[in-house]
PDB file of C-alpha atoms in Angstrom:
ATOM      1  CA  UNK A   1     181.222  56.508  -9.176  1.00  0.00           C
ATOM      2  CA  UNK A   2     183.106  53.557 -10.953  1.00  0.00           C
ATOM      3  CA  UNK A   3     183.324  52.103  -7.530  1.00  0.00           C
ATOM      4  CA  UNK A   4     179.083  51.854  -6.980  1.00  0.00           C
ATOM      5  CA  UNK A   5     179.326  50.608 -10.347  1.00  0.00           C
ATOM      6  CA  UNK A   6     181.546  47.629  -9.337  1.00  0.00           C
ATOM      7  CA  UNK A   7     179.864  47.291  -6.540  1.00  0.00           C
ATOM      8  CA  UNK A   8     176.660  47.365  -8.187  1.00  0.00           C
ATOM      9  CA  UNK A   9     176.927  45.076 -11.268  1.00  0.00           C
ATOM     10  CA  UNK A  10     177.423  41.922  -9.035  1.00  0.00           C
ATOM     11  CA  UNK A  11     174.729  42.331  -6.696  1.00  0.00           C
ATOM     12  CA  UNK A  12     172.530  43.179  -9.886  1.00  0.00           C
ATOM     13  CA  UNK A  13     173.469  39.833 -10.987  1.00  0.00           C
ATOM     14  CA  UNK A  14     172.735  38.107  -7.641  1.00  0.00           C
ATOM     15  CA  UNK A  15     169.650  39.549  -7.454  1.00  0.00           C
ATOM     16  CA  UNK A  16     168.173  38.815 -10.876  1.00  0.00           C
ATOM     17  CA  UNK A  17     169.600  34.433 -10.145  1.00  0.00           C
ATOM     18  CA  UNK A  18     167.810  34.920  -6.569  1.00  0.00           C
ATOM     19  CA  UNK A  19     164.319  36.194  -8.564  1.00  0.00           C
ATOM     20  CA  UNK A  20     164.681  33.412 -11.479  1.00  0.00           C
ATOM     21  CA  UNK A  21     165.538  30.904  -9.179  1.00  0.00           C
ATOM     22  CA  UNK A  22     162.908  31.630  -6.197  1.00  0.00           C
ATOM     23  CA  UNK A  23     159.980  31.947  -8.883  1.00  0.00           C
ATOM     24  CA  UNK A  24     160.896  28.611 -10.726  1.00  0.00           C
ATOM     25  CA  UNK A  25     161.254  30.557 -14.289  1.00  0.00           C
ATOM     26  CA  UNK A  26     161.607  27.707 -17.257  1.00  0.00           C
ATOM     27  CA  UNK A  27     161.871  29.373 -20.436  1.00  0.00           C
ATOM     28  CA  UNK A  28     164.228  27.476 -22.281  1.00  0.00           C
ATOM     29  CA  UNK A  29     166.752  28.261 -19.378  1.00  0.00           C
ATOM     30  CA  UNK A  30     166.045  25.984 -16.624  1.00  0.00           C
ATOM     31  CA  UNK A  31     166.676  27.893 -13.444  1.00  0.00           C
ATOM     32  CA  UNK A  32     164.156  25.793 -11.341  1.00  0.00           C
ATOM     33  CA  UNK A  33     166.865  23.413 -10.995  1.00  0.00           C
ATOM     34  CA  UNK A  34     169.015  25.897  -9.956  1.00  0.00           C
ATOM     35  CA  UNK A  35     169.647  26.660  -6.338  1.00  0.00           C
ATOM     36  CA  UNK A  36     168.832  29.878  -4.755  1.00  0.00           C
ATOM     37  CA  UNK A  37     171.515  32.166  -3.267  1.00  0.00           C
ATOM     38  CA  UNK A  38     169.745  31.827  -0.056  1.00  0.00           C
ATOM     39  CA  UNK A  39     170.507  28.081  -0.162  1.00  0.00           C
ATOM     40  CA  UNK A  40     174.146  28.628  -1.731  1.00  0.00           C
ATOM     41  CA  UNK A  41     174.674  31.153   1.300  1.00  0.00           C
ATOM     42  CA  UNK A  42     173.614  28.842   3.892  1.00  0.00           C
ATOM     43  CA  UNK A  43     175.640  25.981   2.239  1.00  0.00           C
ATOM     44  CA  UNK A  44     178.545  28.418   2.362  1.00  0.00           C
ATOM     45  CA  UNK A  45     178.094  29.169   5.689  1.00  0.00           C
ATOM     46  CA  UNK A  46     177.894  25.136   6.834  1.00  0.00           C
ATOM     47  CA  UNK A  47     180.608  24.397   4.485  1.00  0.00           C
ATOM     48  CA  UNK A  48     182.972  27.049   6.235  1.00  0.00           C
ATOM     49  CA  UNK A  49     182.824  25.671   9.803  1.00  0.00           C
ATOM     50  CA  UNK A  50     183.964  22.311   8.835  1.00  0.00           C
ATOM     51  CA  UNK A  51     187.500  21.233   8.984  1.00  0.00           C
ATOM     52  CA  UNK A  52     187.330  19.342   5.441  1.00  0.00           C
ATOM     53  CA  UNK A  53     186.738  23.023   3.711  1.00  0.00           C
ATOM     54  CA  UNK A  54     189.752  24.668   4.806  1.00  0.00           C
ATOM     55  CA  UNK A  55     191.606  20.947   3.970  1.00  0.00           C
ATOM     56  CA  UNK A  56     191.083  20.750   0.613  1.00  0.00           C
ATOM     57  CA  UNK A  57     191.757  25.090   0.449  1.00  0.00           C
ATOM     58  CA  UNK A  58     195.049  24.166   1.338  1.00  0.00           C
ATOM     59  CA  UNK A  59     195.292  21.596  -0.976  1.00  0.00           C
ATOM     60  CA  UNK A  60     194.429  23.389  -4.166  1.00  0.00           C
ATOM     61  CA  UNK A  61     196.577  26.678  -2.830  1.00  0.00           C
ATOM     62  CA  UNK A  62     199.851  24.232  -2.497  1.00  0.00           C
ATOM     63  CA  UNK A  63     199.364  22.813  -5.704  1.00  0.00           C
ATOM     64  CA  UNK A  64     198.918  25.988  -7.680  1.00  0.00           C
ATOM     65  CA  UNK A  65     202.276  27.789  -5.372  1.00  0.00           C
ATOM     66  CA  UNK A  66     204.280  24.977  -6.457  1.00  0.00           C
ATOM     67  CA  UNK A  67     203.261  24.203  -9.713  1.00  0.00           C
ATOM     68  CA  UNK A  68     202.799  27.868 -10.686  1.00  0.00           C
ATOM     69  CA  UNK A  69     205.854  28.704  -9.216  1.00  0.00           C
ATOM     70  CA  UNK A  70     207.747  26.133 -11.480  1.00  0.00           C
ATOM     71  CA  UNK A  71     206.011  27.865 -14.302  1.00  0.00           C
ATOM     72  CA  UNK A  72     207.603  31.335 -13.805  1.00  0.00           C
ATOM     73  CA  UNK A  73     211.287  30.164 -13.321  1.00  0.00           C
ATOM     74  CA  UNK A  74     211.013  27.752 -16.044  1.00  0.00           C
ATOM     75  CA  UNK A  75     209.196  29.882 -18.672  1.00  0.00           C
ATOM     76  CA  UNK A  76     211.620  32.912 -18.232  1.00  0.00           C
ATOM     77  CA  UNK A  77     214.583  30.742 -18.036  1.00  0.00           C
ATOM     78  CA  UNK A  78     213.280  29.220 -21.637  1.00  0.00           C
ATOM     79  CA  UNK A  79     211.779  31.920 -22.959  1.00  0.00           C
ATOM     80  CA  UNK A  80     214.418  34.495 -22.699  1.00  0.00           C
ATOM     81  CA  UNK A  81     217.021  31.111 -24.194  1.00  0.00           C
ATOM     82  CA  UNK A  82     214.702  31.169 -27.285  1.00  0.00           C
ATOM     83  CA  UNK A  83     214.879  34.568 -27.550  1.00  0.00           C
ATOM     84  CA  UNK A  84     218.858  35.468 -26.706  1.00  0.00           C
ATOM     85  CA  UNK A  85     220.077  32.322 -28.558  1.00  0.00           C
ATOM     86  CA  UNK A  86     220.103  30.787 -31.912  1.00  0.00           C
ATOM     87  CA  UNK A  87     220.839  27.312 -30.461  1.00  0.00           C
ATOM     88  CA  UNK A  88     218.291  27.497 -27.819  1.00  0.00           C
ATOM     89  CA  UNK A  89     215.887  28.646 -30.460  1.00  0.00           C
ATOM     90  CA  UNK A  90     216.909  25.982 -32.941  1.00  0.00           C
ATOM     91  CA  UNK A  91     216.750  22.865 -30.033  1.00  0.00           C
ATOM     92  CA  UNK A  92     213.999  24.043 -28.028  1.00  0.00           C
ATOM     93  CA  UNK A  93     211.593  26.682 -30.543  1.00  0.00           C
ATOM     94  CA  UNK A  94     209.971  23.207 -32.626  1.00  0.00           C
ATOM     95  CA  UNK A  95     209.447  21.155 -29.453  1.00  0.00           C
ATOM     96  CA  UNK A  96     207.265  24.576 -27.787  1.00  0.00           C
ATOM     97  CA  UNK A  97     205.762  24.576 -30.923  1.00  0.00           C
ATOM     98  CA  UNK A  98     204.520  21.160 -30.764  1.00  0.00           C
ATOM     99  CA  UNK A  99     203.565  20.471 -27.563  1.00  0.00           C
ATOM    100  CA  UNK A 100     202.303  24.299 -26.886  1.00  0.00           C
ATOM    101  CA  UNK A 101     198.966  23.693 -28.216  1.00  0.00           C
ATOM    102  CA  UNK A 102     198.254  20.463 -26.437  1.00  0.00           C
ATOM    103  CA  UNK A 103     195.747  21.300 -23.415  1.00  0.00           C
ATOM    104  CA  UNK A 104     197.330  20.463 -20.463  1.00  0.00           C
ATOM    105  CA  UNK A 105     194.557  18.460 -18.919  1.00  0.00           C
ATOM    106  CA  UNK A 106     194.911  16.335 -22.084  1.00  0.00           C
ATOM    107  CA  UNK A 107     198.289  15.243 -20.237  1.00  0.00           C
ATOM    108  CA  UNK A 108     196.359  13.774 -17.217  1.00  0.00           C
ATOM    109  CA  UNK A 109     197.442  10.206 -18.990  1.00  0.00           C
ATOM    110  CA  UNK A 110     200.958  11.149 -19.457  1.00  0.00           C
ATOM    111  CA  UNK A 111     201.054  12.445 -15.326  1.00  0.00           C
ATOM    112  CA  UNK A 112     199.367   9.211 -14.433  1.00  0.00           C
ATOM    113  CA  UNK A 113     202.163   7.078 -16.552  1.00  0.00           C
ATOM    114  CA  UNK A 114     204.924   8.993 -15.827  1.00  0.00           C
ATOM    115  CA  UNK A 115     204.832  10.309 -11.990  1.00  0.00           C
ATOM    116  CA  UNK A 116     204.799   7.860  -9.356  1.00  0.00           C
ATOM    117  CA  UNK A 117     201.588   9.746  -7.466  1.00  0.00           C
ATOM    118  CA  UNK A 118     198.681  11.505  -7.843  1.00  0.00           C
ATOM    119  CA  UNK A 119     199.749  14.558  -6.370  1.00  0.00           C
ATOM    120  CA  UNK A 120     202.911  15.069  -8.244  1.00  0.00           C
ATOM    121  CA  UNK A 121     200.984  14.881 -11.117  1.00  0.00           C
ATOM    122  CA  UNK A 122     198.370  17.263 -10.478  1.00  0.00           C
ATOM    123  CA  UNK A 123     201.287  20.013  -9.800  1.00  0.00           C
ATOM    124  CA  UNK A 124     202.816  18.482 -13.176  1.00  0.00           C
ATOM    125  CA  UNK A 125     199.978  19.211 -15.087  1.00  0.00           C
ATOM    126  CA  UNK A 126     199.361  22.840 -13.501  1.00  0.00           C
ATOM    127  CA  UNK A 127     202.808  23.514 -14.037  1.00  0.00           C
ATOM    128  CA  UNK A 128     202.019  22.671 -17.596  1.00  0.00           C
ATOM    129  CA  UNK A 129     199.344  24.952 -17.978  1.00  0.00           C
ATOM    130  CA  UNK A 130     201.166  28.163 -16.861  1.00  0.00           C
ATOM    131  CA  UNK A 131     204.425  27.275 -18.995  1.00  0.00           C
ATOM    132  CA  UNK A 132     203.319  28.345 -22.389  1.00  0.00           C
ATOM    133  CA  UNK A 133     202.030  31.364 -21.289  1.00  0.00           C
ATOM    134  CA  UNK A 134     204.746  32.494 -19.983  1.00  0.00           C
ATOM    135  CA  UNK A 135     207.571  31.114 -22.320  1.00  0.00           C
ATOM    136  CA  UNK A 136     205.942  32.714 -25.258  1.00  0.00           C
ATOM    137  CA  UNK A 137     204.990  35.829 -23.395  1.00  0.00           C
ATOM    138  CA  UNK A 138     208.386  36.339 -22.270  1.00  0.00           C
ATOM    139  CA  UNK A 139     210.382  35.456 -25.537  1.00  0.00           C
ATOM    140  CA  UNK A 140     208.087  38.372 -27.448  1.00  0.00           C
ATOM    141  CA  UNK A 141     208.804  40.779 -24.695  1.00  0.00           C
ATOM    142  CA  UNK A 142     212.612  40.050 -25.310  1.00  0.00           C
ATOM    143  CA  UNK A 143     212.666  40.209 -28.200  1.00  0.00           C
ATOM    144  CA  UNK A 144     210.742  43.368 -28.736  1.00  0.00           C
ATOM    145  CA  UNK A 145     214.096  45.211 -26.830  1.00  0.00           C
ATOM    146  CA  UNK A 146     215.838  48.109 -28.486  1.00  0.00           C
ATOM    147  CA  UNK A 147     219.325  46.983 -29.362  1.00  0.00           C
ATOM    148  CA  UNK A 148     220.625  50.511 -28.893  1.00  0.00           C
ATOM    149  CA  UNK A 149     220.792  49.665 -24.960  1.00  0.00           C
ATOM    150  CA  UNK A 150     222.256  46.261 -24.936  1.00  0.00           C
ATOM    151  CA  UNK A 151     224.999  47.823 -26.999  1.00  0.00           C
ATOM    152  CA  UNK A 152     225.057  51.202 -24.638  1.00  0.00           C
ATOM    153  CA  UNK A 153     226.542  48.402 -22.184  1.00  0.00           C
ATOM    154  CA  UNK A 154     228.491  46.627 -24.239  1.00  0.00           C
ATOM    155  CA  UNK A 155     230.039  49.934 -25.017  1.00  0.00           C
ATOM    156  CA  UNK A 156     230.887  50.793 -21.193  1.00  0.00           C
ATOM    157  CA  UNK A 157     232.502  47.584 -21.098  1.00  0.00           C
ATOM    158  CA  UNK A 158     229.736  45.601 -19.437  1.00  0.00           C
ATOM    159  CA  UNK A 159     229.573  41.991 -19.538  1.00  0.00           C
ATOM    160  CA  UNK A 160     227.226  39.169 -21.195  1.00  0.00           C
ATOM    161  CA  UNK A 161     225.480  38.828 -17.393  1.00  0.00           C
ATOM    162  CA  UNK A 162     225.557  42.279 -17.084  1.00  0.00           C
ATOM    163  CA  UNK A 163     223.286  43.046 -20.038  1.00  0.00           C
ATOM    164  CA  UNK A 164     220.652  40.086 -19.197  1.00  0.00           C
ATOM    165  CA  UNK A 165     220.035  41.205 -15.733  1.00  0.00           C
ATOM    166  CA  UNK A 166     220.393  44.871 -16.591  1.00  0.00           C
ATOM    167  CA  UNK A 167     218.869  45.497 -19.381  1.00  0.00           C
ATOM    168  CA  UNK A 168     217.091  42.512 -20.863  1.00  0.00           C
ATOM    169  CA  UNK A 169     215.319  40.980 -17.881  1.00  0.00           C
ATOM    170  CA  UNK A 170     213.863  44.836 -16.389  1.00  0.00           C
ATOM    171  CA  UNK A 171     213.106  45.876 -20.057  1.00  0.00           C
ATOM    172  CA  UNK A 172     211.091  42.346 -20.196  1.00  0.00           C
ATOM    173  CA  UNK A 173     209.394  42.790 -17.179  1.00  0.00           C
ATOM    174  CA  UNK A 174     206.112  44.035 -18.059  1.00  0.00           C
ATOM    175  CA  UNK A 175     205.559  41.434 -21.137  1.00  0.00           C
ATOM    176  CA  UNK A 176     206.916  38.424 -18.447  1.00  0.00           C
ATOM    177  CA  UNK A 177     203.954  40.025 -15.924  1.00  0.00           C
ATOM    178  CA  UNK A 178     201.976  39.696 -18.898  1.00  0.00           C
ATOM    179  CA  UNK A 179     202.224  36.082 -18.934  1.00  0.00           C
ATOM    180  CA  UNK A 180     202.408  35.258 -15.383  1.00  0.00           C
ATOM    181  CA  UNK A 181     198.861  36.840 -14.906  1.00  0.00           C
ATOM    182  CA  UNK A 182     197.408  34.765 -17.410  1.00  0.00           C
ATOM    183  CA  UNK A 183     199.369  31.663 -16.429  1.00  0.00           C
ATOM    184  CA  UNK A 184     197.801  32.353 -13.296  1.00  0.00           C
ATOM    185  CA  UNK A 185     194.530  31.963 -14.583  1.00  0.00           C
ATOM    186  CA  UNK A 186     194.814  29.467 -16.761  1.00  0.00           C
ATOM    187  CA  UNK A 187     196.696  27.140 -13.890  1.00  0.00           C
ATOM    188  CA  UNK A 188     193.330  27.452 -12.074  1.00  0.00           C
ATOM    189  CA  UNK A 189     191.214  26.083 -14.497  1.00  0.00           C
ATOM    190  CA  UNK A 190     193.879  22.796 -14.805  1.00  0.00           C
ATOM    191  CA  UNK A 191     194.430  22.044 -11.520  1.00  0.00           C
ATOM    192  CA  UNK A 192     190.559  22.231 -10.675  1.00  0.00           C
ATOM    193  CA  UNK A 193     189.942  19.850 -13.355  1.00  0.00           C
ATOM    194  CA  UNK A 194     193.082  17.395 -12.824  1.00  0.00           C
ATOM    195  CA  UNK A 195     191.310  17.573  -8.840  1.00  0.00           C
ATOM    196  CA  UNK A 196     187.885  16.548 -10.331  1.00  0.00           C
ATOM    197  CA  UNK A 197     189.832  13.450 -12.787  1.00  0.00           C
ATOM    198  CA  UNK A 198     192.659  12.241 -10.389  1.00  0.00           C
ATOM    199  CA  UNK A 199     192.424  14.082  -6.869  1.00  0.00           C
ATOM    200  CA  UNK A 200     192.026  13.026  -3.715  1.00  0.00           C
ATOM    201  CA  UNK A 201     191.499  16.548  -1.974  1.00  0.00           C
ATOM    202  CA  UNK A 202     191.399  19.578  -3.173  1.00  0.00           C
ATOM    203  CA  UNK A 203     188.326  21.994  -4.233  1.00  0.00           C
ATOM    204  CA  UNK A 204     187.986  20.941  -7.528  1.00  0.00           C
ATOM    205  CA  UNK A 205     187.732  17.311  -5.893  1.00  0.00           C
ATOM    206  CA  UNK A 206     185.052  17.869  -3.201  1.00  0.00           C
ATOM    207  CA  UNK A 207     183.097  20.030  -6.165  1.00  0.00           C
ATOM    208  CA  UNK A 208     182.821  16.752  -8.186  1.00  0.00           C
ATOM    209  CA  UNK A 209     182.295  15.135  -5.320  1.00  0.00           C
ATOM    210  CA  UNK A 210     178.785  16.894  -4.811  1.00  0.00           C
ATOM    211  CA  UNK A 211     177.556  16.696  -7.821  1.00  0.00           C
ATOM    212  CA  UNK A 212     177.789  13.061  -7.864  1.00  0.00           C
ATOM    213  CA  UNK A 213     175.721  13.158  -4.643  1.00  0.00           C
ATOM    214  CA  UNK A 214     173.338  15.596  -6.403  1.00  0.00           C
ATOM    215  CA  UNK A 215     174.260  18.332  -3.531  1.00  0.00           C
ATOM    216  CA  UNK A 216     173.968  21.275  -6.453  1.00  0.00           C
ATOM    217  CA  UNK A 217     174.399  24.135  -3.598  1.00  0.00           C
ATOM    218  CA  UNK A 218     177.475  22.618  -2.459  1.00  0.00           C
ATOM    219  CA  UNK A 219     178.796  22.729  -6.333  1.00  0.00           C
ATOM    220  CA  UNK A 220     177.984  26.324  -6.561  1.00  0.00           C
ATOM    221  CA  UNK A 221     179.818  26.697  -3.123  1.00  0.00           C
ATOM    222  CA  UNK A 222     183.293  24.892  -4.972  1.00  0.00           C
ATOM    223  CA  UNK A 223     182.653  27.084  -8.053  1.00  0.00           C
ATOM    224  CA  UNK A 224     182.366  30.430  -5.714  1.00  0.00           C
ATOM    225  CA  UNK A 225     185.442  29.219  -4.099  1.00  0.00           C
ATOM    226  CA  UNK A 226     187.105  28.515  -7.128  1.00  0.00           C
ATOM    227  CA  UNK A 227     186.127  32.046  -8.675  1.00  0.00           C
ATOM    228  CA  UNK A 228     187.418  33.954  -5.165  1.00  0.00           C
ATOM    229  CA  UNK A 229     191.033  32.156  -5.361  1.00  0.00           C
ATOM    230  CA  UNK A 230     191.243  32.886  -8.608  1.00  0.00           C
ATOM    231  CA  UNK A 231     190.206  36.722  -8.646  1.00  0.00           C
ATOM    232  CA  UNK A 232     192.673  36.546  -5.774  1.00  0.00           C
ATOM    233  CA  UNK A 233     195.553  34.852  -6.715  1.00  0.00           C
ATOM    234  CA  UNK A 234     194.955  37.348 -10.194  1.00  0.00           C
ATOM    235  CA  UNK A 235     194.999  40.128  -8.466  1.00  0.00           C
ATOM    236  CA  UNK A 236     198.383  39.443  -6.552  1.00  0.00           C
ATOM    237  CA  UNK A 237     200.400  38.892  -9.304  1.00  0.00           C
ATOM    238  CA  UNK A 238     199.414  41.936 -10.947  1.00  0.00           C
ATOM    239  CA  UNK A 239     200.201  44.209  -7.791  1.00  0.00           C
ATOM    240  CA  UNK A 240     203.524  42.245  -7.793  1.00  0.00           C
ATOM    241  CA  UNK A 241     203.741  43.570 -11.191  1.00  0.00           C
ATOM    242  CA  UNK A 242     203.110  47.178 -11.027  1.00  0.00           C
ATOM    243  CA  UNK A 243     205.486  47.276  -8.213  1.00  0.00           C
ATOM    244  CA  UNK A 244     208.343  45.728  -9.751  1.00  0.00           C
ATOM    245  CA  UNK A 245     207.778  47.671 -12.747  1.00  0.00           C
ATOM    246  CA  UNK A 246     206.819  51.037 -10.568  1.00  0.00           C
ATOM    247  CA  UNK A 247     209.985  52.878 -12.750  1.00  0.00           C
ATOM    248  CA  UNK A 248     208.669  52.223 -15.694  1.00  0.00           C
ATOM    249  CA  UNK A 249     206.344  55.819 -16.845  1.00  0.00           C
ATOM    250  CA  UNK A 250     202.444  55.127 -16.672  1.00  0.00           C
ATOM    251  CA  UNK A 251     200.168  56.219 -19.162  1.00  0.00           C
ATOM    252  CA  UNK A 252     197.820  59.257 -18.266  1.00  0.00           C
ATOM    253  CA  UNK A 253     194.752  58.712 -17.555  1.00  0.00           C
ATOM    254  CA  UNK A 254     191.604  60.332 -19.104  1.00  0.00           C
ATOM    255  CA  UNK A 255     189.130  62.480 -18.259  1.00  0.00           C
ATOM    256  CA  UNK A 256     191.791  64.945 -17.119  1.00  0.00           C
ATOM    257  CA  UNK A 257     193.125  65.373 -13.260  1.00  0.00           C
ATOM    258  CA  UNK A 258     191.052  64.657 -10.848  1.00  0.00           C
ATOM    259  CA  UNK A 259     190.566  65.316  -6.778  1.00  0.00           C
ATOM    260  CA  UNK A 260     193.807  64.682  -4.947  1.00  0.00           C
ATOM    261  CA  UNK A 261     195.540  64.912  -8.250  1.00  0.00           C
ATOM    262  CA  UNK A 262     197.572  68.098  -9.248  1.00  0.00           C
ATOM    263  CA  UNK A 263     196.947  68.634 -12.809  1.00  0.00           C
ATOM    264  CA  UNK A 264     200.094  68.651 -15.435  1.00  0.00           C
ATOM    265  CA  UNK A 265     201.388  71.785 -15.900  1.00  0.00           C
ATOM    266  CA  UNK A 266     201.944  73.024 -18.970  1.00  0.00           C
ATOM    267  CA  UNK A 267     205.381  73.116 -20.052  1.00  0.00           C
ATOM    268  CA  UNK A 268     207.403  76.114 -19.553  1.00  0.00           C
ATOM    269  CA  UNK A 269     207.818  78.500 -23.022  1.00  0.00           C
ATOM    270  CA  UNK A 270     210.864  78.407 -24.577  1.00  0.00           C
ATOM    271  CA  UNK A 271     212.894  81.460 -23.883  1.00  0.00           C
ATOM    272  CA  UNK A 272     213.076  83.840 -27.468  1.00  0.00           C
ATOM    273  CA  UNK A 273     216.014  84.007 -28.641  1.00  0.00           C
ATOM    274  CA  UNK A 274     217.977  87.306 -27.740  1.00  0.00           C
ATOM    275  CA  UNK A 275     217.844  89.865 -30.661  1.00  0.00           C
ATOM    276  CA  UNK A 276     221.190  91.345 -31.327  1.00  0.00           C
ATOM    277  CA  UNK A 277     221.634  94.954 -31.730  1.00  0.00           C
ATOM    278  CA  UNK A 278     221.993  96.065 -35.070  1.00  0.00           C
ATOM    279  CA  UNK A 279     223.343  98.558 -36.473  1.00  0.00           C
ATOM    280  CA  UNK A 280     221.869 101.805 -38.271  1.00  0.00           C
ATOM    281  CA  UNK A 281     223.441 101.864 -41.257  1.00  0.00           C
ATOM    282  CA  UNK A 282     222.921 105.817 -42.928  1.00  0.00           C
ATOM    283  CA  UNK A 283     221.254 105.878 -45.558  1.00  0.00           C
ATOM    284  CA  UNK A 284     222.476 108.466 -48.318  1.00  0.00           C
ATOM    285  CA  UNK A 285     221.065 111.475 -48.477  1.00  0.00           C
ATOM    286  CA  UNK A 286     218.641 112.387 -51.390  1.00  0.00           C
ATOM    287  CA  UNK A 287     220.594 114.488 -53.953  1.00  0.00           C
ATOM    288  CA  UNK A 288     217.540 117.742 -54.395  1.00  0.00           C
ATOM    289  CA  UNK A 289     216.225 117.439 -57.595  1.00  0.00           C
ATOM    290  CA  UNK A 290     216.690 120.284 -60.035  1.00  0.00           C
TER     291      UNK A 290
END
């Protein structure tokens, strides 16, 4: 059932743009300047053949791999320093602070200043994006750790290293996932719109590129694209996720067991505890009464 739902709530919504669109409805909402799916489709379809298409696909995918990429190992690394270490947190915790709330594609200047090309910066600035996220994402989930196991290890005799990749980094796991799927997300939305300021290819680029030529059904084709890569590149992460963390217990889900799914089994009774004979003390005997 959830699955028609899914299923159903997007073409709902494709139907109801292809009926505003087609009948040229203007009530406050302009949708006769809108394009029609039909005319988005068959733009798709055009768009797909061509060469250029899968050119600036690859573009956009490179720059979010490396810059995202950059993100994760750099956002652990400095997130887990701020939370582990005093120092760290006294050098580094007032410069995240700072420049954390700075939108990244405010540092389009600072990329075209400081990087020699256009491209570096682009990855720059979607590296940016997906730092934050992660930093801050991963120095709560650190933090948050029970001390009781960290010293469990350091009881057993186990090193400094052994507690950070034993215990700190696997117990951190699902807040760092946490971040990485909305870094992931929010490196999409930079990189499209460092493409549209300072690109050369990419799909953000060719998506500015037709609206400047007024070619509105090939800007709905970039933003489907855009939305697809995105749901996409989402959806990875989080399957990377929930199989890394695959030892951790899952929540039970409502609505009880369902087909395929053996229902829990109440737990077993505790056995009573064994009575112990006792013993028949006599009582004494009634004296008759007189």
């Amino acid at each position: 059932m959830r699955r028609l739902v899914r299923i159903a709530s997007p073409l709902a919504a494709l139907g109801l743009w292809q009926l505003l669109t087609s009948l040229d409805v203007n009530l406050w909402l302009r949708f006769e300047q809108f394009p029609t799916v039909v005319e988005v489709a068959s733009a798709f379809a055009d768009r797909v053949g061509t060469e250029a298409y899968w050119q600036d696909l690859g573009h956009s995918l490179r720059r979010i791999a490396v810059g995202f990429l950059l993100a994760a190992v750099l956002g652990v690394a400095a997130g887990t320093a701020v939370a582990r270490s005093r120092w760290a947190a006294d050098v580094l915790g007032p410069l995240v602070e700072v420049v954390r709330p700075v939108p990244a594609i405010a540092l389009v200047p600072v990329a075209i200043l400081l990087l020699p090309t256009n491209e570096q910066g682009i990855v720059f600035i979607t590296c940016a994006a997906a730092l934050f996220p992660v930093l801050v994402s991963t120095r709560h989930a650190v933090r948050a750790l029970s001390p009781v196991w960290e010293e469990a290890v350091l009881t057993m005799g186990g090193s400094r290293a052994r507690v950070l990749f034993s215990v700190v980094l696997p117990g951190a796991l699902p807040g760092i996932f946490g971040g990485l799927s909305v870094g992931i997300g929010v490196s999409w939305i930079c990189v499209i719109s460092a493409e549209m300021i300072s690109g050369e290819y990419g799909v953000g680029y060719r998506t500015w590129q037709d609206y400047t030529v007024v070619d509105y059904p090939g800007v709905f084709v970039g933003m489907a694209t855009i939305g697809a890569l995105g749901w996409l590149t989402s959806t990875a992460v989080e399957a990377l996720g929930r199989r890394v963390t695959s030892w951790l217990p899952r929540p039970a889900e409502r609505g009880g067991a369902g087909p395929g799914r053996a229902a829990a089994s109440p737990a077993p009774a505790a056995p009573a505890p064994a009575r112990t004979p006792s013993r028949s003390v006599p009582l004494p005997e009634k004296e008759p009464v007189p």
